[in-house]
Short mmCIF file of C-alpha atoms and ligand atoms in Angstrom, two decimals:
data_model
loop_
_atom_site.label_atom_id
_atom_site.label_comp_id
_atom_site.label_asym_id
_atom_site.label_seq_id
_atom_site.Cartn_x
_atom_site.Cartn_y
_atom_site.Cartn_z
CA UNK B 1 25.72 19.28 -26.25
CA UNK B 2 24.58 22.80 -25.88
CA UNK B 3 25.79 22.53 -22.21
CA UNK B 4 29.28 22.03 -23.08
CA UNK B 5 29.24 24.88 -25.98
CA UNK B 6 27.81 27.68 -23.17
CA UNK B 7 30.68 25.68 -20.76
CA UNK B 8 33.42 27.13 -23.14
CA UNK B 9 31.81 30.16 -23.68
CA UNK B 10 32.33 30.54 -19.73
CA UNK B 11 35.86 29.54 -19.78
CA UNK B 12 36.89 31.48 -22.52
CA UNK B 13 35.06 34.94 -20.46
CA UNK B 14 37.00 33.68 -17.92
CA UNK B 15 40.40 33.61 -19.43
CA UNK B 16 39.87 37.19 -21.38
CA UNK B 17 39.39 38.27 -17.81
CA UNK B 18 42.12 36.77 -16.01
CA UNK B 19 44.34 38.38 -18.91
CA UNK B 20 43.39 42.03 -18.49
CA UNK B 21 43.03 41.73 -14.48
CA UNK B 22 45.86 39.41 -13.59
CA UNK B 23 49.52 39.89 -13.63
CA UNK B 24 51.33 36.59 -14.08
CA UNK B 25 48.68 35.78 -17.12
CA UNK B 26 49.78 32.61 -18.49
CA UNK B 27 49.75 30.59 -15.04
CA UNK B 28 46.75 32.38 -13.83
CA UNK B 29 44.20 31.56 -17.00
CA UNK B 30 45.77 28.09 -17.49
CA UNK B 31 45.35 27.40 -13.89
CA UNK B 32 41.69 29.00 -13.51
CA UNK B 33 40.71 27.47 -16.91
CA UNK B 34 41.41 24.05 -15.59
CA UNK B 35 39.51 24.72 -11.72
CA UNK B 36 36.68 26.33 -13.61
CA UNK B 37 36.46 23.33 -15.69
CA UNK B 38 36.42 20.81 -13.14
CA UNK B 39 34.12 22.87 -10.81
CA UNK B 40 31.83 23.04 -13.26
CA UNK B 41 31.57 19.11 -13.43
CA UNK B 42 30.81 19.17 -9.79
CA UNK B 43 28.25 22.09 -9.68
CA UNK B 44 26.44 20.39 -11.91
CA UNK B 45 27.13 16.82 -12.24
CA UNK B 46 24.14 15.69 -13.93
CA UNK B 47 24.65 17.79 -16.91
CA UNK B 48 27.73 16.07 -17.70
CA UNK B 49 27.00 11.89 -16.29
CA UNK B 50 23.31 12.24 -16.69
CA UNK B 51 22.15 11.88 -13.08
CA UNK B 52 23.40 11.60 -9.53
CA UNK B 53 21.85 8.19 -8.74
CA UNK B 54 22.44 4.74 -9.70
CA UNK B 55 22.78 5.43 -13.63
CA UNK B 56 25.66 8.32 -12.52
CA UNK B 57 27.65 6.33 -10.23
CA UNK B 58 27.68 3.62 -13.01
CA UNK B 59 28.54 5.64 -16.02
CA UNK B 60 31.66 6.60 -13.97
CA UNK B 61 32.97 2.80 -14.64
CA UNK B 62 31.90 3.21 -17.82
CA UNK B 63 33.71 6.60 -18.63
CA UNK B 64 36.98 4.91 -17.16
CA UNK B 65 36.30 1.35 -18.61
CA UNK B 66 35.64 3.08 -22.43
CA UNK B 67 39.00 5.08 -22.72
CA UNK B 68 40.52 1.20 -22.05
CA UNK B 69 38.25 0.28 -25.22
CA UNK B 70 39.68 2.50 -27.41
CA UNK B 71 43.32 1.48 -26.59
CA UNK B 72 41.83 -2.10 -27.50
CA UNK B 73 40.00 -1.02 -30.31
CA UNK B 74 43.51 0.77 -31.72
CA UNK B 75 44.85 -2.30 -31.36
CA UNK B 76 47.42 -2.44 -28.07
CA UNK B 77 45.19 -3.26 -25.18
CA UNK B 78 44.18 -7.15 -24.48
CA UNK B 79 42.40 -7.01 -21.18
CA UNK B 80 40.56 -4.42 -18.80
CA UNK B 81 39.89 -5.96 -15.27
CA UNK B 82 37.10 -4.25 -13.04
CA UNK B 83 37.79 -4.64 -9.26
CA UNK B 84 34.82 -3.36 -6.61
CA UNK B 85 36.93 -2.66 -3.97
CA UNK B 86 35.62 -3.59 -0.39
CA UNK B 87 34.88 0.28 0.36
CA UNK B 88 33.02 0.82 -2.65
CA UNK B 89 35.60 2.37 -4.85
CA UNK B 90 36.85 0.78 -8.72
CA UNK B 91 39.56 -0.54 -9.66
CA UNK B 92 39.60 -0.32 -13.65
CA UNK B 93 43.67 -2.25 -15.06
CA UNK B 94 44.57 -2.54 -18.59
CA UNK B 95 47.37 -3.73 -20.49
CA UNK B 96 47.45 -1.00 -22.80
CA UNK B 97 50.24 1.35 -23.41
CA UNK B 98 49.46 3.77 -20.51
CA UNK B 99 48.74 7.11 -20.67
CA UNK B 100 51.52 8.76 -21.67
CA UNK B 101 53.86 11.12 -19.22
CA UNK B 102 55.39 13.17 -21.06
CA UNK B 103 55.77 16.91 -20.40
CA UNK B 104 53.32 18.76 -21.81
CA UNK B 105 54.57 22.05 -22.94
CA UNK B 106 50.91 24.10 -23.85
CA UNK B 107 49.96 23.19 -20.12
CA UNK B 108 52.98 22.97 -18.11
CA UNK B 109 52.47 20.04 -16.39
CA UNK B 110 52.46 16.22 -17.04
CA UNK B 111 50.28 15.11 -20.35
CA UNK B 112 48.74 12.31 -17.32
CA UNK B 113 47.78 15.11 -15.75
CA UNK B 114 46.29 16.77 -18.36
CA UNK B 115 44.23 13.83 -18.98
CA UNK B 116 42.99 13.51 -15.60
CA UNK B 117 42.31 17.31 -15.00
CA UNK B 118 41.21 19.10 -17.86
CA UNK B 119 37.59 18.32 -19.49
CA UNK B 120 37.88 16.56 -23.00
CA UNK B 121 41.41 16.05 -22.82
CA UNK B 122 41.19 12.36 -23.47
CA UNK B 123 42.15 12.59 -27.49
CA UNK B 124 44.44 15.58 -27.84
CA UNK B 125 47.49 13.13 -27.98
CA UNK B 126 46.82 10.85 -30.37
CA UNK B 127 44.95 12.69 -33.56
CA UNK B 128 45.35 9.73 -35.65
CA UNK B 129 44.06 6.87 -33.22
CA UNK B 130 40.95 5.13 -34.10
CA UNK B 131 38.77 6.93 -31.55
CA UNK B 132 35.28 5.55 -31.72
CA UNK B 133 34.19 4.62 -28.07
CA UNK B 134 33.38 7.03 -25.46
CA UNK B 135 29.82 7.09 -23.22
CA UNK B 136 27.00 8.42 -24.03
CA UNK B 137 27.93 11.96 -22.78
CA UNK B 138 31.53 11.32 -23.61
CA UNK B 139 32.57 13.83 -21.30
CA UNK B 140 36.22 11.92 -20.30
CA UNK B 141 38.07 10.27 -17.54
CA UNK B 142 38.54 14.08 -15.95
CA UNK B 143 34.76 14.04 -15.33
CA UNK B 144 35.46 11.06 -13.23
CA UNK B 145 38.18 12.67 -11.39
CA UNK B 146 36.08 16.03 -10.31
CA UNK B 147 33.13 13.73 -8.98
CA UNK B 148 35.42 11.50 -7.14
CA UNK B 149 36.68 12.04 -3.29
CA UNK B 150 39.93 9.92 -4.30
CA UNK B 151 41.18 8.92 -7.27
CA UNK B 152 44.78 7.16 -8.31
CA UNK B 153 46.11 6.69 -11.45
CA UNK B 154 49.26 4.06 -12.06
CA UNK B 155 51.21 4.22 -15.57
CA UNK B 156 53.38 1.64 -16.23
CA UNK B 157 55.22 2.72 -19.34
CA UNK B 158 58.66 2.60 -20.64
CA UNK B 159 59.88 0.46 -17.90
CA UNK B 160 58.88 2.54 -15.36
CA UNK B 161 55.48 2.87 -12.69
CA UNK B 162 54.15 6.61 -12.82
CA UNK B 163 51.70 7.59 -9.98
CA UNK B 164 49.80 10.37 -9.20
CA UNK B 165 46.61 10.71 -6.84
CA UNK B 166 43.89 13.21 -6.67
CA UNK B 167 40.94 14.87 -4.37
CA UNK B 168 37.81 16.07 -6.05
CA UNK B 169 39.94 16.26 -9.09
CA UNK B 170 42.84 17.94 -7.64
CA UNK B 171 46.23 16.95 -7.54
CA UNK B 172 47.64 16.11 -4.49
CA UNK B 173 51.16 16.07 -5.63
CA UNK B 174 52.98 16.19 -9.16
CA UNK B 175 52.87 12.81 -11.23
CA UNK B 176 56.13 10.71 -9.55
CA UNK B 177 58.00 7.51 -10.49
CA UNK B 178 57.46 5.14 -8.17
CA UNK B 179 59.17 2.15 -9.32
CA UNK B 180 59.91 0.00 -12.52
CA UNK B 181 58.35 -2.18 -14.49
CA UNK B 182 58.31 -4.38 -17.55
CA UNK B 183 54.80 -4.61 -18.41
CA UNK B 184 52.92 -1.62 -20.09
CA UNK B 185 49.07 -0.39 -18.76
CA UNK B 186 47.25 2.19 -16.83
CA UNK B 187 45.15 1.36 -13.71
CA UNK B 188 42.51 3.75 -12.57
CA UNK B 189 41.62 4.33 -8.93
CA UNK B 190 38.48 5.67 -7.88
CA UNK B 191 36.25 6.44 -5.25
CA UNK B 192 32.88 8.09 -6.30
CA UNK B 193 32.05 11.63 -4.01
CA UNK B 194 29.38 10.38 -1.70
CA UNK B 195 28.43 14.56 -1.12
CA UNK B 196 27.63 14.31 -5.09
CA UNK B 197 26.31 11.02 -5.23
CA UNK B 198 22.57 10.02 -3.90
CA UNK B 199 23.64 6.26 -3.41
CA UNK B 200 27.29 4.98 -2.96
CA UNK B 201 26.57 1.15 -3.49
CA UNK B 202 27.81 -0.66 -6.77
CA UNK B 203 25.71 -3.23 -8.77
CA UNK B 204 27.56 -6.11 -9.15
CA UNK B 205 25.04 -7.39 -11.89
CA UNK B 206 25.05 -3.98 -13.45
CA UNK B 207 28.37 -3.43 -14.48
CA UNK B 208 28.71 -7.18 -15.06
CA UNK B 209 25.81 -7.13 -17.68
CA UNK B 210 27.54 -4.08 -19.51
CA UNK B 211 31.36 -5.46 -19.63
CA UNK B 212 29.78 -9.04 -21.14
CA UNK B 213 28.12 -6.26 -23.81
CA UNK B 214 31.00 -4.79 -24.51
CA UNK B 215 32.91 -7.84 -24.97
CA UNK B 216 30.27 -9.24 -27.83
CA UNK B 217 30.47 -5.72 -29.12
CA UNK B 218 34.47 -5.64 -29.33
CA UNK B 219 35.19 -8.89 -29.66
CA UNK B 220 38.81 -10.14 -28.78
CA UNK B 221 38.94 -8.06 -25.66
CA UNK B 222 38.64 -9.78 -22.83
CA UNK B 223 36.65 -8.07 -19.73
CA UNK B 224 36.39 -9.42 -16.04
CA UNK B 225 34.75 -7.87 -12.91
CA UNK B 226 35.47 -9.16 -9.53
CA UNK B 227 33.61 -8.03 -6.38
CA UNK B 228 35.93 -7.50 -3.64
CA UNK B 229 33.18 -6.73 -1.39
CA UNK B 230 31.91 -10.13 -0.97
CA UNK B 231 33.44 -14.02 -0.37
CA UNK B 232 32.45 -17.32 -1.44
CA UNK B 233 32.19 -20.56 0.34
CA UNK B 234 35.25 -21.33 -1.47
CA UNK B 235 37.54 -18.22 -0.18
CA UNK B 236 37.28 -16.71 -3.54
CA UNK B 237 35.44 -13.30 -4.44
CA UNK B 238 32.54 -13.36 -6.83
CA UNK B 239 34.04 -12.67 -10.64
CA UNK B 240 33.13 -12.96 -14.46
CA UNK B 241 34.93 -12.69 -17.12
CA UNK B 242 33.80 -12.04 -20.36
CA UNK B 243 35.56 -13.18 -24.10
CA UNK B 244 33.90 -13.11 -27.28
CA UNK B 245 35.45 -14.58 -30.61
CA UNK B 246 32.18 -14.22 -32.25
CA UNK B 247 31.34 -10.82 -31.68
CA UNK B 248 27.74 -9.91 -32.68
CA UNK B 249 26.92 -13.19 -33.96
CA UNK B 250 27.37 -14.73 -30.52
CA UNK B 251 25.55 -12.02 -28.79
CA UNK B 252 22.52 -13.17 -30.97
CA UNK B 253 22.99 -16.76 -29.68
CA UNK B 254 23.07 -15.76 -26.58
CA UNK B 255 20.14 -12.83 -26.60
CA UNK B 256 17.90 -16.18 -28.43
CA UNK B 257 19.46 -19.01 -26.01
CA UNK B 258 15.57 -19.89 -24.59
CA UNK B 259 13.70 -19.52 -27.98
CA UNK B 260 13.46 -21.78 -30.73
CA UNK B 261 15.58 -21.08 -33.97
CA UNK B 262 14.23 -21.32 -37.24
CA UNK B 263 17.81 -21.24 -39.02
CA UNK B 264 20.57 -23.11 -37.73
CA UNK B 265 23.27 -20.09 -37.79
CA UNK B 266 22.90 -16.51 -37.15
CA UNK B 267 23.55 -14.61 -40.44
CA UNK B 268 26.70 -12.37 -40.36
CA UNK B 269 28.61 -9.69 -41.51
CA UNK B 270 31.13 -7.35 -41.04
CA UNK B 271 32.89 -5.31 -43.02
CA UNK B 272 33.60 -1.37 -43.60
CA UNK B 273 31.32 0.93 -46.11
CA UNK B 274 31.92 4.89 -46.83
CA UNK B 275 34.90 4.26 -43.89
CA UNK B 276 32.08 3.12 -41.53
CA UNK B 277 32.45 0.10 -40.09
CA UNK B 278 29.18 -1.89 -39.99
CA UNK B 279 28.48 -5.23 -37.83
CA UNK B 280 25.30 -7.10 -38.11
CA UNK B 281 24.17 -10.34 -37.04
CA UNK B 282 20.90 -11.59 -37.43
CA UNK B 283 18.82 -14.91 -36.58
CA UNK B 284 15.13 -15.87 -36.64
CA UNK B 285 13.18 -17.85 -34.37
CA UNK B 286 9.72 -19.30 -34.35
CA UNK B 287 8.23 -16.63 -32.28
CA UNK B 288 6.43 -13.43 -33.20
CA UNK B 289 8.62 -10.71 -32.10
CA UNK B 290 10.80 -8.27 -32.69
CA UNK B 291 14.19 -8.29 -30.89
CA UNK B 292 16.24 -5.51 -32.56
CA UNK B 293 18.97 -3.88 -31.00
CA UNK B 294 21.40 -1.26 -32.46
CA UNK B 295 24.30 0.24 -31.39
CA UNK B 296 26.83 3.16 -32.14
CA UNK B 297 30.35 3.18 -30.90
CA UNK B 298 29.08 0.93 -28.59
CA UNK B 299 26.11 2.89 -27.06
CA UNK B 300 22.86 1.59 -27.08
CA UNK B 301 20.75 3.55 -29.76
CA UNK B 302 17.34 2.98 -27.80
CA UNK B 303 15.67 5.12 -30.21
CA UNK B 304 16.89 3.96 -33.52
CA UNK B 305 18.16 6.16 -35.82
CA UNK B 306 19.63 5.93 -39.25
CA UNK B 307 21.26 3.07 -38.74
CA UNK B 308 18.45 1.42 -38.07
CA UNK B 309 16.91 2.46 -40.67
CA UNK B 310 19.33 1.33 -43.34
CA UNK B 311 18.76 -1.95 -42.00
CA UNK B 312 15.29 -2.40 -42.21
CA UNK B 313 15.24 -1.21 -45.75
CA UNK B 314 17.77 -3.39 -46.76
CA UNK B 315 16.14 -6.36 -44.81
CA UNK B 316 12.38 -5.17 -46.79
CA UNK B 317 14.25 -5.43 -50.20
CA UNK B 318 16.29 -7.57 -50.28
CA UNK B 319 14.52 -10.50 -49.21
CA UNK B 320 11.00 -8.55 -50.81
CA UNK B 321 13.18 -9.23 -54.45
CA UNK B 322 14.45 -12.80 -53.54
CA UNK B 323 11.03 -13.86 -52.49
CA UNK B 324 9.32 -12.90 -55.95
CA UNK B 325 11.85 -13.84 -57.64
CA UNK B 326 11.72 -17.37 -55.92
CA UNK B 327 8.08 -17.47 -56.88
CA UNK B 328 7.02 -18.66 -53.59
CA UNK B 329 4.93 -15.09 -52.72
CA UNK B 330 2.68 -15.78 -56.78
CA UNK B 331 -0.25 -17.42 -54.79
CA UNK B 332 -0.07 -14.61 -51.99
CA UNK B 333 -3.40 -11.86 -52.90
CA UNK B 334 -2.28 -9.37 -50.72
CA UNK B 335 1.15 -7.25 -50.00
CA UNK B 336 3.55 -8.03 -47.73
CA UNK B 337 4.43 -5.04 -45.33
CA UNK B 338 7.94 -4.19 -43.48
CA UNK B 339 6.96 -5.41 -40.01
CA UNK B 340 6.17 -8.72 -41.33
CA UNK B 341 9.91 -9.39 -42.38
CA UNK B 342 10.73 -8.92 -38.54
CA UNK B 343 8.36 -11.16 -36.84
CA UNK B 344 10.62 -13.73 -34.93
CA UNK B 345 14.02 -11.57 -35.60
CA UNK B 346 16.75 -11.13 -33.36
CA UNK B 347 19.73 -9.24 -34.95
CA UNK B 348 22.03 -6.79 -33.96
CA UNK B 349 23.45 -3.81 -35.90
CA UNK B 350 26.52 -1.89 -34.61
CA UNK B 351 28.60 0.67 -36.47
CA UNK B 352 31.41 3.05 -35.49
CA UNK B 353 31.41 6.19 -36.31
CA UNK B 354 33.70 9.44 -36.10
CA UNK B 355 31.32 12.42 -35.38
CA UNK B 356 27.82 10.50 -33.85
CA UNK B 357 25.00 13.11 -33.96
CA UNK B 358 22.64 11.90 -31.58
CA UNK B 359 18.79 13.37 -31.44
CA UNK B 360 15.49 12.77 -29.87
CA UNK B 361 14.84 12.14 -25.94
CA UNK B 362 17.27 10.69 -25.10
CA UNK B 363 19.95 11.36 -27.04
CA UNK B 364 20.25 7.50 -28.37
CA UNK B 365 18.76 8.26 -31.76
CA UNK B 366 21.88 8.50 -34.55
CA UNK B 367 20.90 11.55 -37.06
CA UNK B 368 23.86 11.20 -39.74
CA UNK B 369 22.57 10.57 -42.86
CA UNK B 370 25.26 8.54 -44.42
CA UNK B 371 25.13 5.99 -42.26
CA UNK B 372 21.95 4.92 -43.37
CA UNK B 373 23.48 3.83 -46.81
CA UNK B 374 26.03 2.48 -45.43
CA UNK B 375 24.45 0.49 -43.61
CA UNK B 376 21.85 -0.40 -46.43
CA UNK B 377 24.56 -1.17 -49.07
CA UNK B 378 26.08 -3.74 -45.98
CA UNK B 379 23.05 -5.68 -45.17
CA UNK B 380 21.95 -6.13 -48.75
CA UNK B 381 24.53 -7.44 -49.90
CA UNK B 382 25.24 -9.78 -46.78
CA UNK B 383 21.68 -10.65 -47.23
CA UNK B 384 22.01 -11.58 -50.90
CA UNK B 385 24.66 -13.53 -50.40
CA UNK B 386 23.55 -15.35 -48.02
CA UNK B 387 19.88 -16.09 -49.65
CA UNK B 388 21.61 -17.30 -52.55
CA UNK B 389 24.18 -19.37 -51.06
CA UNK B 390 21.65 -20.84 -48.02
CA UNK B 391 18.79 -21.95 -50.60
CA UNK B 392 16.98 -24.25 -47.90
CA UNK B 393 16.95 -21.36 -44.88
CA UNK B 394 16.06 -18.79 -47.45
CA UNK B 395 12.90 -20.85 -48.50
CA UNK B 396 12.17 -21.42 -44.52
CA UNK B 397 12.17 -17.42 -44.11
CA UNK B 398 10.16 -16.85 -46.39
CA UNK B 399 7.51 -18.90 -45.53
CA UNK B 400 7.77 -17.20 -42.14
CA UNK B 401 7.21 -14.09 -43.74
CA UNK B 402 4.61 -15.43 -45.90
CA UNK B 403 2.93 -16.56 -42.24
CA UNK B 404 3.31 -13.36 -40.47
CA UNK B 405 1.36 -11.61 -43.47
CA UNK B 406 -1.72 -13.98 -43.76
CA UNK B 407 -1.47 -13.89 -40.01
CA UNK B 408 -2.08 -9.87 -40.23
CA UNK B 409 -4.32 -10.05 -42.72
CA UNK B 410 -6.38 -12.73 -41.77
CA UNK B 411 -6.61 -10.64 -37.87
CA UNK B 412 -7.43 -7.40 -40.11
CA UNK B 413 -10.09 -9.14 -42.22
CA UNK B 414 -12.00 -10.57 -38.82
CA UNK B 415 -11.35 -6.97 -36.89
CA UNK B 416 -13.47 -5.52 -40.12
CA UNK B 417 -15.81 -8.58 -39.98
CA UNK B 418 -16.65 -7.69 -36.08
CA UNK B 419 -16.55 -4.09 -36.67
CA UNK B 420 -18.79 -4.06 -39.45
CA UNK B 421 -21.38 -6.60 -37.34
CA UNK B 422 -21.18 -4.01 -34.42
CA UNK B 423 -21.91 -1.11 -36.82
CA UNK B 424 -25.10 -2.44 -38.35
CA UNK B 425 -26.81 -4.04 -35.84
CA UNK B 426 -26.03 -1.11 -33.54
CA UNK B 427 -25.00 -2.95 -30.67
CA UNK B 428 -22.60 -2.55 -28.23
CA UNK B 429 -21.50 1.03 -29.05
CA UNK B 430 -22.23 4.40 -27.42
CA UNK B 431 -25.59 6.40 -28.59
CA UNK B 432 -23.91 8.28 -31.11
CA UNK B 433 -21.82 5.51 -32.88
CA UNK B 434 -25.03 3.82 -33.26
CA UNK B 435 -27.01 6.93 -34.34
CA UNK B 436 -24.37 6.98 -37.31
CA UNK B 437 -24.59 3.10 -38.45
CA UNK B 438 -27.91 4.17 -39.51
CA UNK B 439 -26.65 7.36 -42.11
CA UNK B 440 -23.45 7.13 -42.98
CA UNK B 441 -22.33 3.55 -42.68
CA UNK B 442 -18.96 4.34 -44.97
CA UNK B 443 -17.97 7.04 -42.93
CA UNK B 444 -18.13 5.04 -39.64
CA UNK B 445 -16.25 2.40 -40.56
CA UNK B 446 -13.53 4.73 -41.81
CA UNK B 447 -13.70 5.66 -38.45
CA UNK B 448 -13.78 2.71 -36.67
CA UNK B 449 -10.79 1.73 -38.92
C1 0RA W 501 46.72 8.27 -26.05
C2 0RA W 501 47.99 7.89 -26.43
C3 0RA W 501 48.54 6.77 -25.87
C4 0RA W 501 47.86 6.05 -24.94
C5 0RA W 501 46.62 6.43 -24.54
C6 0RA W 501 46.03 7.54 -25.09
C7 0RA W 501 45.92 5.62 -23.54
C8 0RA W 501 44.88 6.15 -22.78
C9 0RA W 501 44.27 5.34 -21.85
C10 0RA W 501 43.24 5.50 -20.94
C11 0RA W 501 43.11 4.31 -20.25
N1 0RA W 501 43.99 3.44 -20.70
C12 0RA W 501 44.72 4.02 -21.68
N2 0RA W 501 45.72 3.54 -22.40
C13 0RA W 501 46.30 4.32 -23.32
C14 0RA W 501 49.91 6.27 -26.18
C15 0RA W 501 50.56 6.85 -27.37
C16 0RA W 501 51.93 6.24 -27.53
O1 0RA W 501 52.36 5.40 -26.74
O2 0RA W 501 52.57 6.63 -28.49
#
């Protein structure tokens, strides 16, 4: 983030400067404002998409495919297509209600081209629209544009086709009317710089494996990719599309499809909390692992965050308080702990919400606090609900969790056993370990923990 605070700094020394030293002002610093920004982007590309390899080129699609997302997710958009074009270059079509065209008084020029040229230009239309998605770096379909060698952008939009094309981000003529139409959309043209780019070559599998995400994450939308590139037996080039009703709980079938289920239906919700809108959808199976996944505005949180950790305390609690109060835990001599509730999970979480702060490495670990109750408040009561309306799959998790903790504590209790063998005999450790067994046994097996 800091890179795009010192990037404004530079435009705005740039525009004081253009005012004193320049005579037509106005054209000049709008003008400059809007090169400097998109130079920027290509003088250093991976501050703004990340990298210049693989992960870069993708994110492009991305960047282009999530601006179509939020014209679903504010309700007007049905269906994004994704072609790969036989040279290498995307196609990204929606049925949304295209970018508008309007004149754009501020900038002089086209609002399309204001969206295509200028750096975090995407929202400034549309204050009011539910504006959640957007990658990781969220930098904007301009981004796109500067790193691109060619790049074409159709409007179709009251009744009429608007075109206008671009090099390295630069117009090459004003936006035009082409034709007319009766359908609404936007399609996106692009072909990624291959002077910017370290490899050229799109993943079919990639992008595939991402639009099928998105589609469990926004469900309704529907999502294809077709790869132009290549030809079946049958004529027909390879393509997917991807269409879920279900949403989360249907990305939880399908992340479980080769494990056993303990519980016949994943355990849903979704619903809205302190104007955040939470999805979760849960499921156990008979194995021992993990498999938690969480997501915010439809980025992958790989490091967790508050979100997260909402969830897992209402997950602890709630079934913690349903298990004693079920009486099934009275015979258990030992306490249950919080990683013991997870053992053979697989559950989603996904929330949307307005100002992310991301932290850590990576950037992928959400830092607002309220989310955390929100998210909390969600699950527990989903989770109560469901415990006391599902009787018979309540008692079956529990005993799960019930197995996981003997499990640990029966592994802890024969580490000790072994440890504590080692320790006084004196076998089988290093010279001083042993040395130690013989004065201070306590200590060393605090130490040996
Ligand atoms: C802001 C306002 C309006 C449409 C869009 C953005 C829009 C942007 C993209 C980017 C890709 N596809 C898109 N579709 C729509 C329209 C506002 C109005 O019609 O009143």
């Amino acid at each position: 983030m800091s890179e795009f605070i010192n990037e404004n700094v530079n435009k705005t020394d740039s525009i004081i400067e253009t005012n004193t030293t320049k005579k037509n002002q106005e054209y000049s610093a709008d003008s400059i404002q809007v090169l400097e920004g998109l130079e920027a982007v290509r003088k250093r590309p991976a501050m703004y998409i990340g990298d210049i390899g693989v992960k870069g080129l993708h994110h492009l699609v991305y960047e282009v495919v999530d601006n179509s997302i939020d014209e679903a997710l504010a309700g007007h958009c049905k269906n994004i297509d994704v072609f790969i074009r036989p040279d290498n270059s995307i196609l990204v079509k929606d049925d949304g209600r295209g970018i508008p065209t309007d004149y754009h008084t501020k900038e002089k020029k086209s609002a399309l081209e204001v969206v295509m040229t200028v750096l975090h230009a995407g929202g400034k239309f549309d204050k009011d629209s539910y504006k959640v998605s957007g990658g990781l770096h969220g930098v904007g379909v301009s981004c796109v544009n500067a790193l691109s060698s060619h790049m074409k952008v159709e409007v179709y939009r009251e009744g009429k086709v608007f075109i206008q094309e671009y090099s390295c981000g630069k117009p090459l003529y004003d936006v035009k009317v082409i034709g007319e139409t009766d359908r609404t959309g936007t399609t996106t043209t692009f072909l990624p710089d291959s002077s910017i780019f370290i490899t050229a070559i799109y993943q079919y599998d990639t992008l595939a494996t991402r639009l099928r995400e998105l589609s469990f994450l926004n469900k309704g939308i529907r999502l294809s990719i077709t790869d132009e590139r290549e030809t079946n037996a049958d004529g027909q080039h390879p393509s997917d599309s991807f269409f879920s009703e279900g949403g989360l709980k249907e990305f939880v079938v399908y992340l479980d499809e080769n494990r056993e289920k303990l519980i016949q239906d994943p355990i849903y919700m979704e619903g809205e909390r302190s104007n955040i809108p939470v999805e979760v959808a849960m499921q156990y199976n008979t194995s021992f692992n993990e498999n938690v996944h969480s997501y915010v505005n439809n980025i992958n949180t790989h490091e967790g965050g508050t979100h997260l950790a909402g969830f897992r305390r209402a997950l602890t609690r709630t079934l913690k308080t349903y298990a004693e109060k079920s009486g099934q835990l009275d015979k258990l001599k030992f306490e249950i702990s919080g990683d013991d509730f997870r053992e053979g999970l697989t559950a989603i979480i996904s929330v949307k919400v307005q100002e992310p702060q991301f932290e850590g490495q990576t950037k992928t670990k959400l830092g607002n606090n309220e989310v955390m109750g929100a998210v909390d408040q969600a699950v527990s009561e989903m989770l109560s609900n469901y415990l006391e309306e599902h009787p018979r799959e309540a008692r079956m998790i529990v005993d799960k969790v019930i197995l996981a903790a003997t499990a640990r504590h029966a592994a802890r209790k024969a580490r000790e056993l072994v440890q504590r063998k080692n320790v006084l005999s004196g076998s089988g450790l290093p010279g001083k370990l042993s040395d130690c067994s013989d004065s201070a046994p306590e200590g060393c097996e605090l130490f040996l923990g």
